[in-house]
Amino acid sequence: MTHAGQAFVVGAFEHPQRHAPDQSVAQLHAECAQGALRDAGLQLSDVDAYFCAGDAPGASPAFMADYLNLRLKHVDGTEVGGCSYLSHIGHAAQAIAQGSCNVALITLAGKPRSSGQRTGTERRHMPVDRPNAAWEAAYGWTVGTLYGNLAMRHMHLYGTTPEQLAWIKVAASVHAQHNLHALLPNVVTVDEVLASPLVADPLHRLDCCVITDGGGALVITRREIAKSLDRPLVRVRGCGETVKTSGGGYGDMLQTGAAQSGAEAFQQAGVRPQDIQYASIYDNFTIMVLLQLEDLGFCEKGRGGRFVEDGGLIAGQGRLAWNTDGGGLCNNHPANRGGITKAIEAVRQLRGEAAAPLQVPGCSLALAAGPGGVHGLGHSHATVIMERI
């Protein structure tokens, strides 16, 4: 059963705090839920489906559903890392199309900043029962070194430069200056990115995302309910998701799951990359933005550096309006899981509610995409295409 065109995003909320040491994760989830429902003009009592992932207390929908006192007939606790919430949009749309629910609530929240997490520089301690742990753990890998490897390989094969990667951070900072809640609101230059401390050659500190507390939420309903609310109509038009394995070590390390999830979403939506007017693309590291741009079809493989350089991602002057909230690189990366914020900013653009200098005129077709897990070590990906009607 196709679900394209039958589900609508009616509520979106991004928690304004970036540091919340005195609030519990459950409280942040609840505040995000209430914010998104208030935005939609609905109440907790209207919700009959709830979606959350591993960031929820107890890593189960049951605990938050009880905390929120929800009366549900559909739940989904899919956990595939940072893109879980983009996957949830597709799952909610499918559940609505099947008649399993009418009003779906998706929430994310976390407190990595309060807990002192580092920007991809901490050694990852894997559970002993995780597949391949016995062979991988001894190398003491960090997230930063893995993505540094990707960047170095891309540079070797295609001539990509650190300056080109730095332009991605510059674009994010140009956008973040218009966001009152952005953690890093100051515009930076290419030289400043390259002068920041080296984290994992060739990636510098400013090639990495911010670490923030907070969260976000979305409300998705069936068409009839959406039409009854005093909100712009934002329809879920196409969705795709995948888990891309490492192929036993023989996979293409420079191809992300976006190649599959994006193709599925574009096919379902019946549109092409060149039709997209705005794109939210997960930016945990600058290199991951570049790889996804290529795999989603916005440029040819190997030409991502040329696509992003000289302000190629700056709204109003570049080749593609991208992450106009400042993204995970400058604005917000709550719970180390930025997927939901990508969908939220795409909804803002489609509603005409983005920051005035960065609003895409007449935006009617937007994409939100991002990975989960760690590319090369359990990597998932989801893409969502939405439209204003």
mmCIF file of N, CA, C and O in Angstrom, residues 186-267:
data_model
loop_
_atom_site.group_PDB
_atom_site.id
_atom_site.type_symbol
_atom_site.label_atom_id
_atom_site.label_comp_id
_atom_site.label_asym_id
_atom_site.label_seq_id
_atom_site.Cartn_x
_atom_site.Cartn_y
_atom_site.Cartn_z
ATOM 1 N N ASN A 186 28.158 33.033 15.162
ATOM 2 C CA ASN A 186 29.091 33.935 14.497
ATOM 3 C C ASN A 186 29.562 33.374 13.158
ATOM 4 O O ASN A 186 29.887 32.188 13.034
ATOM 5 N N VAL A 187 29.620 34.236 12.165
ATOM 6 C CA VAL A 187 30.091 33.845 10.839
ATOM 7 C C VAL A 187 31.594 33.568 10.907
ATOM 8 O O VAL A 187 32.350 34.322 11.524
ATOM 9 N N VAL A 188 32.018 32.466 10.275
ATOM 10 C CA VAL A 188 33.433 32.129 10.221
ATOM 11 C C VAL A 188 33.897 32.142 8.772
ATOM 12 O O VAL A 188 33.091 32.085 7.837
ATOM 13 N N THR A 189 35.188 32.206 8.583
ATOM 14 C CA THR A 189 35.784 32.191 7.249
ATOM 15 C C THR A 189 36.451 30.848 6.997
ATOM 16 O O THR A 189 36.685 30.053 7.924
ATOM 17 N N VAL A 190 36.796 30.602 5.751
ATOM 18 C CA VAL A 190 37.533 29.385 5.401
ATOM 19 C C VAL A 190 38.832 29.323 6.187
ATOM 20 O O VAL A 190 39.201 28.263 6.727
ATOM 21 N N ASP A 191 39.550 30.436 6.273
ATOM 22 C CA ASP A 191 40.820 30.458 6.994
ATOM 23 C C ASP A 191 40.630 30.109 8.468
ATOM 24 O O ASP A 191 41.476 29.423 9.070
ATOM 25 N N GLU A 192 39.533 30.574 9.056
ATOM 26 C CA GLU A 192 39.285 30.281 10.468
ATOM 27 C C GLU A 192 38.965 28.803 10.679
ATOM 28 O O GLU A 192 39.362 28.217 11.694
ATOM 29 N N VAL A 193 38.259 28.198 9.748
ATOM 30 C CA VAL A 193 37.996 26.767 9.846
ATOM 31 C C VAL A 193 39.304 25.996 9.799
ATOM 32 O O VAL A 193 39.562 25.103 10.615
ATOM 33 N N LEU A 194 40.162 26.354 8.857
ATOM 34 C CA LEU A 194 41.436 25.644 8.687
ATOM 35 C C LEU A 194 42.407 25.916 9.832
ATOM 36 O O LEU A 194 43.322 25.108 10.075
ATOM 37 N N ALA A 195 42.212 27.027 10.527
ATOM 38 C CA ALA A 195 43.095 27.362 11.646
ATOM 39 C C ALA A 195 42.628 26.738 12.954
ATOM 40 O O ALA A 195 43.375 26.755 13.946
ATOM 41 N N SER A 196 41.430 26.192 12.982
ATOM 42 C CA SER A 196 40.946 25.542 14.199
ATOM 43 C C SER A 196 41.714 24.241 14.419
ATOM 44 O O SER A 196 42.281 23.674 13.485
ATOM 45 N N PRO A 197 41.755 23.753 15.665
ATOM 46 C CA PRO A 197 42.584 22.575 15.975
ATOM 47 C C PRO A 197 42.240 21.363 15.109
ATOM 48 O O PRO A 197 41.079 21.120 14.793
ATOM 49 N N LEU A 198 43.281 20.639 14.734
ATOM 50 C CA LEU A 198 43.094 19.428 13.946
ATOM 51 C C LEU A 198 42.522 18.336 14.852
ATOM 52 O O LEU A 198 43.064 18.059 15.930
ATOM 53 N N VAL A 199 41.435 17.724 14.409
ATOM 54 C CA VAL A 199 40.780 16.665 15.175
ATOM 55 C C VAL A 199 41.170 15.295 14.647
ATOM 56 O O VAL A 199 41.551 14.392 15.388
ATOM 57 N N ALA A 200 41.035 15.122 13.348
ATOM 58 C CA ALA A 200 41.395 13.861 12.691
ATOM 59 C C ALA A 200 41.731 14.222 11.250
ATOM 60 O O ALA A 200 40.837 14.448 10.443
ATOM 61 N N ASP A 201 42.999 14.282 10.946
ATOM 62 C CA ASP A 201 43.472 14.731 9.645
ATOM 63 C C ASP A 201 42.652 14.104 8.500
ATOM 64 O O ASP A 201 42.509 12.891 8.442
ATOM 65 N N PRO A 202 42.036 14.954 7.642
ATOM 66 C CA PRO A 202 42.194 16.393 7.473
ATOM 67 C C PRO A 202 41.106 17.246 8.139
ATOM 68 O O PRO A 202 40.952 18.407 7.787
ATOM 69 N N LEU A 203 40.336 16.669 9.056
ATOM 70 C CA LEU A 203 39.217 17.391 9.655
ATOM 71 C C LEU A 203 39.665 18.220 10.857
ATOM 72 O O LEU A 203 40.407 17.729 11.724
ATOM 73 N N HIS A 204 39.185 19.465 10.900
ATOM 74 C CA HIS A 204 39.473 20.363 12.002
ATOM 75 C C HIS A 204 38.273 20.445 12.939
ATOM 76 O O HIS A 204 37.190 19.944 12.629
ATOM 77 N N ARG A 205 38.474 21.093 14.058
ATOM 78 C CA ARG A 205 37.394 21.236 15.042
ATOM 79 C C ARG A 205 36.135 21.814 14.403
ATOM 80 O O ARG A 205 35.021 21.368 14.676
ATOM 81 N N LEU A 206 36.302 22.820 13.543
ATOM 82 C CA LEU A 206 35.134 23.455 12.952
ATOM 83 C C LEU A 206 34.540 22.657 11.789
ATOM 84 O O LEU A 206 33.523 23.063 11.221
ATOM 85 N N ASP A 207 35.139 21.525 11.442
ATOM 86 C CA ASP A 207 34.512 20.595 10.499
ATOM 87 C C ASP A 207 33.514 19.690 11.208
ATOM 88 O O ASP A 207 32.827 18.898 10.556
ATOM 89 N N CYS A 208 33.458 19.793 12.528
ATOM 90 C CA CYS A 208 32.618 18.907 13.351
ATOM 91 C C CYS A 208 31.371 19.638 13.829
ATOM 92 O O CYS A 208 31.353 20.856 13.981
ATOM 93 N N CYS A 209 30.344 18.868 14.115
ATOM 94 C CA CYS A 209 29.089 19.446 14.596
ATOM 95 C C CYS A 209 29.221 19.916 16.041
ATOM 96 O O CYS A 209 30.172 19.564 16.749
ATOM 97 N N VAL A 210 28.256 20.699 16.469
ATOM 98 C CA VAL A 210 28.189 21.128 17.861
ATOM 99 C C VAL A 210 27.608 19.993 18.703
ATOM 100 O O VAL A 210 27.037 19.036 18.179
ATOM 101 N N ILE A 211 27.752 20.100 20.004
ATOM 102 C CA ILE A 211 27.159 19.155 20.956
ATOM 103 C C ILE A 211 26.169 19.944 21.803
ATOM 104 O O ILE A 211 26.552 20.897 22.484
ATOM 105 N N THR A 212 24.901 19.574 21.761
ATOM 106 C CA THR A 212 23.874 20.347 22.458
ATOM 107 C C THR A 212 22.902 19.445 23.200
ATOM 108 O O THR A 212 22.690 18.288 22.838
ATOM 109 N N ASP A 213 22.278 20.016 24.229
ATOM 110 C CA ASP A 213 21.098 19.421 24.845
ATOM 111 C C ASP A 213 19.887 19.878 24.045
ATOM 112 O O ASP A 213 19.998 20.680 23.118
ATOM 113 N N GLY A 214 18.713 19.399 24.444
ATOM 114 C CA GLY A 214 17.485 19.863 23.799
ATOM 115 C C GLY A 214 16.752 18.752 23.084
ATOM 116 O O GLY A 214 16.814 17.581 23.481
ATOM 117 N N GLY A 215 16.072 19.113 22.009
ATOM 118 C CA GLY A 215 15.310 18.112 21.265
ATOM 119 C C GLY A 215 14.347 18.745 20.296
ATOM 120 O O GLY A 215 14.446 19.934 19.958
ATOM 121 N N GLY A 216 13.404 17.942 19.834
ATOM 122 C CA GLY A 216 12.414 18.420 18.878
ATOM 123 C C GLY A 216 11.292 17.416 18.732
ATOM 124 O O GLY A 216 11.380 16.279 19.220
ATOM 125 N N ALA A 217 10.233 17.835 18.059
ATOM 126 C CA ALA A 217 9.076 16.957 17.875
ATOM 127 C C ALA A 217 8.315 17.327 16.611
ATOM 128 O O ALA A 217 8.379 18.470 16.134
ATOM 129 N N LEU A 218 7.611 16.344 16.082
ATOM 130 C CA LEU A 218 6.763 16.516 14.904
ATOM 131 C C LEU A 218 5.404 15.878 15.174
ATOM 132 O O LEU A 218 5.306 14.884 15.906
ATOM 133 N N VAL A 219 4.387 16.434 14.547
ATOM 134 C CA VAL A 219 3.041 15.844 14.589
ATOM 135 C C VAL A 219 2.589 15.616 13.160
ATOM 136 O O VAL A 219 2.642 16.528 12.329
ATOM 137 N N ILE A 220 2.156 14.396 12.871
ATOM 138 C CA ILE A 220 1.728 14.016 11.534
ATOM 139 C C ILE A 220 0.312 13.452 11.618
ATOM 140 O O ILE A 220 0.022 12.619 12.482
ATOM 141 N N THR A 221 -0.565 13.899 10.721
ATOM 142 C CA THR A 221 -1.951 13.460 10.752
ATOM 143 C C THR A 221 -2.428 13.042 9.365
ATOM 144 O O THR A 221 -1.766 13.292 8.360
ATOM 145 N N ARG A 222 -3.610 12.445 9.348
ATOM 146 C CA ARG A 222 -4.239 12.144 8.068
ATOM 147 C C ARG A 222 -4.783 13.439 7.453
ATOM 148 O O ARG A 222 -4.932 14.464 8.131
ATOM 149 N N ARG A 223 -5.083 13.375 6.173
ATOM 150 C CA ARG A 223 -5.464 14.548 5.399
ATOM 151 C C ARG A 223 -6.640 15.321 6.001
ATOM 152 O O ARG A 223 -6.611 16.551 6.117
ATOM 153 N N GLU A 224 -7.678 14.611 6.388
ATOM 154 C CA GLU A 224 -8.889 15.289 6.871
ATOM 155 C C GLU A 224 -8.619 16.125 8.114
ATOM 156 O O GLU A 224 -9.154 17.239 8.263
ATOM 157 N N ILE A 225 -7.808 15.597 9.006
ATOM 158 C CA ILE A 225 -7.468 16.354 10.209
ATOM 159 C C ILE A 225 -6.602 17.555 9.853
ATOM 160 O O ILE A 225 -6.816 18.666 10.359
ATOM 161 N N ALA A 226 -5.627 17.357 8.975
ATOM 162 C CA ALA A 226 -4.757 18.461 8.571
ATOM 163 C C ALA A 226 -5.564 19.607 7.967
ATOM 164 O O ALA A 226 -5.295 20.785 8.247
ATOM 165 N N LYS A 227 -6.548 19.275 7.159
ATOM 166 C CA LYS A 227 -7.362 20.313 6.520
ATOM 167 C C LYS A 227 -8.236 21.063 7.518
ATOM 168 O O LYS A 227 -8.648 22.199 7.256
ATOM 169 N N SER A 228 -8.519 20.438 8.654
ATOM 170 C CA SER A 228 -9.365 21.088 9.660
ATOM 171 C C SER A 228 -8.593 22.036 10.557
ATOM 172 O O SER A 228 -9.189 22.799 11.323
ATOM 173 N N LEU A 229 -7.280 21.997 10.470
ATOM 174 C CA LEU A 229 -6.437 22.826 11.330
ATOM 175 C C LEU A 229 -6.014 24.094 10.600
ATOM 176 O O LEU A 229 -5.916 24.130 9.379
ATOM 177 N N ASP A 230 -5.735 25.122 11.371
ATOM 178 C CA ASP A 230 -5.343 26.409 10.786
ATOM 179 C C ASP A 230 -3.835 26.454 10.590
ATOM 180 O O ASP A 230 -3.127 27.291 11.141
ATOM 181 N N ARG A 231 -3.313 25.502 9.787
ATOM 182 C CA ARG A 231 -1.892 25.423 9.513
ATOM 183 C C ARG A 231 -1.674 25.205 8.024
ATOM 184 O O ARG A 231 -2.517 24.617 7.337
ATOM 185 N N PRO A 232 -0.544 25.650 7.484
ATOM 186 C CA PRO A 232 -0.241 25.355 6.086
ATOM 187 C C PRO A 232 -0.192 23.842 5.861
ATOM 188 O O PRO A 232 0.191 23.083 6.756
ATOM 189 N N LEU A 233 -0.577 23.406 4.686
ATOM 190 C CA LEU A 233 -0.620 21.983 4.378
ATOM 191 C C LEU A 233 0.738 21.520 3.840
ATOM 192 O O LEU A 233 1.133 21.870 2.730
ATOM 193 N N VAL A 234 1.442 20.725 4.645
ATOM 194 C CA VAL A 234 2.739 20.165 4.272
ATOM 195 C C VAL A 234 2.574 18.649 4.168
ATOM 196 O O VAL A 234 2.380 17.970 5.178
ATOM 197 N N ARG A 235 2.638 18.148 2.964
ATOM 198 C CA ARG A 235 2.370 16.739 2.708
ATOM 199 C C ARG A 235 3.663 15.932 2.622
ATOM 200 O O ARG A 235 4.659 16.384 2.053
ATOM 201 N N VAL A 236 3.638 14.743 3.201
ATOM 202 C CA VAL A 236 4.739 13.798 3.039
ATOM 203 C C VAL A 236 4.573 13.140 1.673
ATOM 204 O O VAL A 236 3.623 12.395 1.445
ATOM 205 N N ARG A 237 5.505 13.420 0.781
ATOM 206 C CA ARG A 237 5.339 12.977 -0.603
ATOM 207 C C ARG A 237 6.167 11.731 -0.942
ATOM 208 O O ARG A 237 5.756 10.917 -1.774
ATOM 209 N N GLY A 238 7.330 11.579 -0.340
ATOM 210 C CA GLY A 238 8.161 10.413 -0.631
ATOM 211 C C GLY A 238 9.103 10.104 0.508
ATOM 212 O O GLY A 238 9.620 11.020 1.148
ATOM 213 N N CYS A 239 9.340 8.821 0.771
ATOM 214 C CA CYS A 239 10.224 8.404 1.856
ATOM 215 C C CYS A 239 11.077 7.224 1.407
ATOM 216 O O CYS A 239 10.634 6.394 0.606
ATOM 217 N N GLY A 240 12.280 7.152 1.938
ATOM 218 C CA GLY A 240 13.155 6.017 1.690
ATOM 219 C C GLY A 240 14.052 5.785 2.882
ATOM 220 O O GLY A 240 14.421 6.729 3.575
ATOM 221 N N GLU A 241 14.398 4.534 3.133
ATOM 222 C CA GLU A 241 15.307 4.234 4.234
ATOM 223 C C GLU A 241 16.083 2.962 3.924
ATOM 224 O O GLU A 241 15.652 2.129 3.116
ATOM 225 N N THR A 242 17.230 2.818 4.574
ATOM 226 C CA THR A 242 18.066 1.652 4.334
ATOM 227 C C THR A 242 19.041 1.472 5.481
ATOM 228 O O THR A 242 19.281 2.389 6.271
ATOM 229 N N VAL A 243 19.604 0.295 5.557
ATOM 230 C CA VAL A 243 20.789 0.039 6.366
ATOM 231 C C VAL A 243 21.865 -0.415 5.393
ATOM 232 O O VAL A 243 21.699 -1.414 4.698
ATOM 233 N N LYS A 244 22.937 0.351 5.314
ATOM 234 C CA LYS A 244 24.021 0.035 4.388
ATOM 235 C C LYS A 244 25.138 -0.659 5.165
ATOM 236 O O LYS A 244 25.743 -0.078 6.059
ATOM 237 N N THR A 245 25.397 -1.884 4.821
ATOM 238 C CA THR A 245 26.438 -2.627 5.514
ATOM 239 C C THR A 245 27.812 -2.297 4.928
ATOM 240 O O THR A 245 27.928 -1.687 3.868
ATOM 241 N N SER A 246 28.838 -2.742 5.637
ATOM 242 C CA SER A 246 30.206 -2.500 5.175
ATOM 243 C C SER A 246 30.659 -3.534 4.166
ATOM 244 O O SER A 246 31.804 -3.486 3.689
ATOM 245 N N GLY A 247 29.799 -4.480 3.847
ATOM 246 C CA GLY A 247 30.148 -5.474 2.835
ATOM 247 C C GLY A 247 31.327 -6.341 3.234
ATOM 248 O O GLY A 247 32.125 -6.733 2.389
ATOM 249 N N GLY A 248 31.420 -6.598 4.536
ATOM 250 C CA GLY A 248 32.523 -7.413 4.998
ATOM 251 C C GLY A 248 33.880 -6.768 4.783
ATOM 252 O O GLY A 248 34.901 -7.447 4.703
ATOM 253 N N GLY A 249 33.878 -5.431 4.671
ATOM 254 C CA GLY A 249 35.122 -4.716 4.446
ATOM 255 C C GLY A 249 35.421 -4.436 2.988
ATOM 256 O O GLY A 249 36.424 -3.793 2.673
ATOM 257 N N TYR A 250 34.530 -4.900 2.106
ATOM 258 C CA TYR A 250 34.770 -4.714 0.674
ATOM 259 C C TYR A 250 33.819 -3.686 0.051
ATOM 260 O O TYR A 250 33.786 -3.529 -1.160
ATOM 261 N N GLY A 251 33.042 -2.987 0.871
ATOM 262 C CA GLY A 251 32.120 -1.997 0.339
ATOM 263 C C GLY A 251 32.825 -0.719 -0.066
ATOM 264 O O GLY A 251 33.983 -0.478 0.283
ATOM 265 N N ASP A 252 32.112 0.114 -0.802
ATOM 266 C CA ASP A 252 32.629 1.417 -1.209
ATOM 267 C C ASP A 252 32.469 2.379 -0.048
ATOM 268 O O ASP A 252 31.358 2.786 0.287
ATOM 269 N N MET A 253 33.553 2.751 0.586
ATOM 270 C CA MET A 253 33.489 3.595 1.777
ATOM 271 C C MET A 253 32.986 4.994 1.480
ATOM 272 O O MET A 253 32.579 5.712 2.396
ATOM 273 N N LEU A 254 33.009 5.415 0.234
ATOM 274 C CA LEU A 254 32.554 6.763 -0.104
ATOM 275 C C LEU A 254 31.111 6.800 -0.591
ATOM 276 O O LEU A 254 30.625 7.856 -0.970
ATOM 277 N N GLN A 255 30.438 5.667 -0.570
ATOM 278 C CA GLN A 255 29.015 5.666 -0.907
ATOM 279 C C GLN A 255 28.209 5.492 0.367
ATOM 280 O O GLN A 255 28.342 4.509 1.077
ATOM 281 N N THR A 256 27.368 6.460 0.663
ATOM 282 C CA THR A 256 26.532 6.409 1.857
ATOM 283 C C THR A 256 25.186 5.780 1.540
ATOM 284 O O THR A 256 24.852 5.542 0.377
ATOM 285 N N GLY A 257 24.409 5.541 2.574
ATOM 286 C CA GLY A 257 23.071 5.000 2.389
ATOM 287 C C GLY A 257 22.140 5.937 1.645
ATOM 288 O O GLY A 257 21.066 5.528 1.198
ATOM 289 N N ALA A 258 22.564 7.207 1.483
ATOM 290 C CA ALA A 258 21.740 8.171 0.742
ATOM 291 C C ALA A 258 21.514 7.735 -0.694
ATOM 292 O O ALA A 258 20.496 8.094 -1.303
ATOM 293 N N ALA A 259 22.444 6.975 -1.242
ATOM 294 C CA ALA A 259 22.296 6.520 -2.624
ATOM 295 C C ALA A 259 21.052 5.674 -2.788
ATOM 296 O O ALA A 259 20.378 5.723 -3.827
ATOM 297 N N GLN A 260 20.711 4.886 -1.744
ATOM 298 C CA GLN A 260 19.513 4.050 -1.824
ATOM 299 C C GLN A 260 18.287 4.747 -1.270
ATOM 300 O O GLN A 260 17.229 4.773 -1.917
ATOM 301 N N SER A 261 18.394 5.332 -0.074
ATOM 302 C CA SER A 261 17.209 5.956 0.519
ATOM 303 C C SER A 261 16.737 7.139 -0.313
ATOM 304 O O SER A 261 15.533 7.378 -0.467
ATOM 305 N N GLY A 262 17.690 7.897 -0.875
ATOM 306 C CA GLY A 262 17.327 9.026 -1.727
ATOM 307 C C GLY A 262 16.628 8.578 -2.992
ATOM 308 O O GLY A 262 15.613 9.149 -3.394
ATOM 309 N N ALA A 263 17.170 7.534 -3.639
ATOM 310 C CA ALA A 263 16.560 7.039 -4.870
ATOM 311 C C ALA A 263 15.132 6.569 -4.619
ATOM 312 O O ALA A 263 14.228 6.819 -5.425
ATOM 313 N N GLU A 264 14.910 5.905 -3.485
ATOM 314 C CA GLU A 264 13.569 5.429 -3.153
ATOM 315 C C GLU A 264 12.610 6.590 -2.913
ATOM 316 O O GLU A 264 11.459 6.574 -3.364
ATOM 317 N N ALA A 265 13.087 7.600 -2.193
ATOM 318 C CA ALA A 265 12.234 8.752 -1.899
ATOM 319 C C ALA A 265 11.893 9.526 -3.170
ATOM 320 O O ALA A 265 10.738 9.930 -3.381
ATOM 321 N N PHE A 266 12.879 9.726 -4.036
ATOM 322 C CA PHE A 266 12.623 10.442 -5.293
ATOM 323 C C PHE A 266 11.655 9.653 -6.171
ATOM 324 O O PHE A 266 10.755 10.239 -6.798
ATOM 325 N N GLN A 267 11.821 8.346 -6.226
ATOM 326 C CA GLN A 267 10.923 7.540 -7.051
ATOM 327 C C GLN A 267 9.501 7.603 -6.518
ATOM 328 O O GLN A 267 8.545 7.761 -7.293
#
